[in-house]
Coordinates of C-alpha atoms and ligand atoms in Angstrom, one line a residue:
M1 CA 24.7 -11.2 95.5
E2 CA 22.7 -10.3 92.4
I3 CA 19.3 -11.8 92.2
L4 CA 18.5 -13.4 88.8
S5 CA 15.1 -13.9 87.2
I6 CA 14.9 -17.2 85.4
A7 CA 12.2 -18.9 83.3
V8 CA 11.7 -22.7 83.5
K9 CA 9.0 -25.0 82.3
V10 CA 8.5 -27.8 84.9
N11 CA 6.2 -30.7 84.2
G12 CA 4.5 -28.7 81.6
Q13 CA 4.0 -25.6 83.7
S14 CA 5.9 -22.3 83.1
H15 CA 7.5 -20.5 86.0
R16 CA 9.3 -17.3 86.4
L17 CA 11.5 -17.3 89.5
Q18 CA 13.8 -14.9 91.2
T19 CA 16.8 -16.7 92.7
F20 CA 20.4 -16.3 93.8
P21 CA 22.6 -17.6 90.9
N22 CA 24.5 -20.0 93.2
R23 CA 21.3 -22.0 94.1
R24 CA 20.9 -25.4 92.5
L25 CA 18.0 -26.7 90.3
L26 CA 17.4 -29.1 93.1
D27 CA 16.9 -26.2 95.5
I28 CA 14.6 -24.6 93.1
L29 CA 12.5 -27.7 92.6
R30 CA 12.3 -28.7 96.2
E31 CA 12.2 -25.2 97.9
D32 CA 10.6 -22.9 95.5
L33 CA 8.2 -25.3 93.5
F34 CA 7.7 -27.8 96.4
L35 CA 8.3 -30.6 94.1
T36 CA 9.9 -32.8 96.8
G37 CA 9.7 -36.0 95.0
T38 CA 13.3 -35.3 93.6
K39 CA 15.6 -36.4 96.5
E40 CA 18.8 -35.1 97.7
G41 CA 21.3 -38.0 98.6
C42 CA 24.9 -36.9 98.3
G43 CA 24.6 -33.5 96.9
I44 CA 27.8 -33.9 95.0
G45 CA 26.8 -35.8 91.8
E46 CA 27.5 -39.3 93.1
C47 CA 24.3 -41.0 94.0
G48 CA 21.7 -40.0 91.2
A49 CA 18.8 -39.6 93.7
C50 CA 18.2 -36.1 92.3
T51 CA 18.0 -37.2 88.7
V52 CA 15.5 -35.2 86.6
L53 CA 15.2 -34.7 82.8
L54 CA 16.5 -31.3 81.6
D55 CA 15.4 -30.9 78.0
G56 CA 14.9 -34.6 77.8
E57 CA 18.4 -35.4 79.1
A58 CA 18.9 -37.1 82.5
V59 CA 21.0 -34.8 84.8
N60 CA 21.8 -34.5 88.5
A61 CA 19.8 -31.6 89.7
C62 CA 22.3 -31.1 92.5
L63 CA 24.9 -30.2 89.9
I64 CA 22.9 -27.7 87.8
L65 CA 22.9 -24.1 88.9
A66 CA 19.9 -21.9 88.4
P67 CA 21.3 -19.9 85.4
Q68 CA 21.9 -23.2 83.6
A69 CA 18.2 -24.2 83.9
D70 CA 17.0 -20.8 82.6
G71 CA 14.9 -21.4 79.5
K72 CA 14.9 -25.1 79.8
E73 CA 12.2 -27.7 80.2
I74 CA 12.3 -30.0 83.2
L75 CA 10.5 -33.2 84.0
T76 CA 10.4 -34.4 87.5
I77 CA 9.0 -37.5 89.1
E78 CA 5.7 -35.6 89.7
G79 CA 5.3 -35.2 86.0
L80 CA 5.8 -38.8 85.0
A81 CA 2.4 -40.2 85.6
G82 CA -0.4 -39.5 83.1
E83 CA -3.8 -38.0 84.0
G84 CA -5.2 -40.6 86.5
S85 CA -2.8 -43.3 85.5
L86 CA 0.7 -44.3 86.4
H87 CA 3.5 -44.4 83.8
P88 CA 4.3 -48.0 82.8
L89 CA 7.7 -47.6 84.5
Q90 CA 5.9 -46.8 87.7
K91 CA 3.6 -49.7 87.4
A92 CA 6.4 -52.0 86.5
F93 CA 8.4 -51.0 89.5
I94 CA 5.4 -51.8 91.8
D95 CA 4.8 -55.1 90.0
H96 CA 8.4 -56.2 90.4
F97 CA 8.9 -54.9 93.9
A98 CA 11.7 -52.7 92.5
F99 CA 12.2 -50.5 95.6
Q100 CA 12.3 -50.9 99.3
C101 CA 13.2 -47.6 101.1
G102 CA 12.2 -45.9 97.9
F103 CA 14.8 -43.1 98.2
C104 CA 16.6 -43.9 94.9
T105 CA 13.3 -44.6 93.1
P106 CA 12.5 -41.2 91.7
G107 CA 16.0 -41.0 90.3
M108 CA 15.9 -44.5 88.9
L109 CA 12.5 -43.9 87.2
M110 CA 13.7 -40.6 85.6
A111 CA 17.0 -42.2 84.5
A112 CA 14.9 -45.2 83.1
K113 CA 12.6 -42.8 81.2
A114 CA 15.5 -41.0 79.6
L115 CA 16.9 -44.4 78.6
L116 CA 13.7 -45.7 77.0
D117 CA 13.0 -42.4 75.3
V118 CA 16.2 -43.0 73.1
N119 CA 16.4 -46.8 73.3
P120 CA 12.9 -48.3 73.5
S121 CA 14.1 -51.9 73.5
P122 CA 17.4 -52.0 75.6
S123 CA 19.4 -55.1 76.4
R124 CA 19.9 -55.9 80.1
E125 CA 23.5 -54.5 79.7
E126 CA 22.2 -51.2 78.2
I127 CA 19.8 -50.9 81.2
R128 CA 22.6 -51.5 83.6
Q129 CA 24.7 -48.8 81.9
G130 CA 21.6 -46.4 81.6
L131 CA 21.0 -46.6 85.3
A132 CA 24.6 -46.7 86.4
G133 CA 24.5 -43.1 87.6
V134 CA 21.7 -44.0 90.2
L135 CA 22.8 -46.0 93.3
C136 CA 20.4 -48.2 95.2
R137 CA 21.3 -49.4 98.7
C138 CA 18.4 -51.7 99.2
T139 CA 17.2 -53.8 96.2
G140 CA 20.2 -55.4 94.6
Y141 CA 19.2 -54.0 91.2
T142 CA 17.7 -57.3 89.7
Q143 CA 14.1 -56.3 90.2
I144 CA 14.8 -52.8 88.9
F145 CA 16.3 -54.1 85.7
E146 CA 13.3 -56.5 85.3
A147 CA 10.9 -53.7 85.8
V148 CA 12.6 -51.6 83.2
E149 CA 12.5 -54.5 80.7
D150 CA 8.7 -55.1 81.5
A151 CA 8.0 -51.3 81.1
A152 CA 9.9 -51.3 77.7
R153 CA 7.6 -54.2 76.5
V154 CA 4.5 -52.4 77.6
L155 CA 5.5 -49.1 76.1
S156 CA 6.4 -50.7 72.7
K157 CA 3.0 -52.5 72.7
I158 CA 1.3 -49.1 73.4
A159 CA 3.4 -47.5 70.6
S160 CA 2.6 -50.2 68.1
A161 CA -1.1 -50.1 69.0
S162 CA -1.2 -46.4 68.5
S163 CA 0.5 -46.6 65.1
T164 CA -1.6 -49.4 63.8
P165 CA -4.6 -48.1 61.8
R166 CA -7.9 -49.2 63.4
K167 CA -9.8 -51.7 61.3
E168 CA -13.2 -50.7 60.3
E169 CA -15.9 -52.7 62.0
S170 CA -17.6 -55.0 59.6
R171 CA -21.2 -56.3 60.2
Ligands
FES206 S1 22.1 -35.8 95.4 FE1 22.5 -35.3 93.4 S2 23.8 -37.0 92.7 FE2 23.4 -37.4 94.8
FES207 S1 15.2 -48.6 97.3 FE1 16.4 -47.9 98.9 S2 18.1 -46.9 98.0 FE2 16.9 -47.8 96.4

């Protein structure tokens, strides 16, 4: 089988990789780049554990073949936190006990990020629909939905604080 050369930007870092065309984005992330935070559950697009952002859109990495990722930007769970600080979604998941075994959590967080990127203030129903592609066998979902609502509030406070001009200090 022919070997392909593909270029991907993962969590802000550019990589050129040699790969067989039938390998999946999930394989490239976990086996070539050692980004094992992205999990494989079903391997057939059913569970969402492998959710990553591909050019900003939530996708199942087990369903994307290497040539489809060529030239694209990918964000995985390893790229979600900022320098030295958790992303508000990660913090909210901890605060709300929104995981148990944690196997679905990277996929949940990435799907939640994709949702809040386009809908910063989603209703409970919109969160339910936004996360519908990721299955959790442990939590019962309520804490996950509450965590996403909490993170949405925090992110909107951060956004409004950064868009408000600072008052000049008066003495
Ligand atoms: S491992 Fe990709 S959807 Fe289940
Ligand atoms: S926390 Fe176990 S599958 Fe979701």
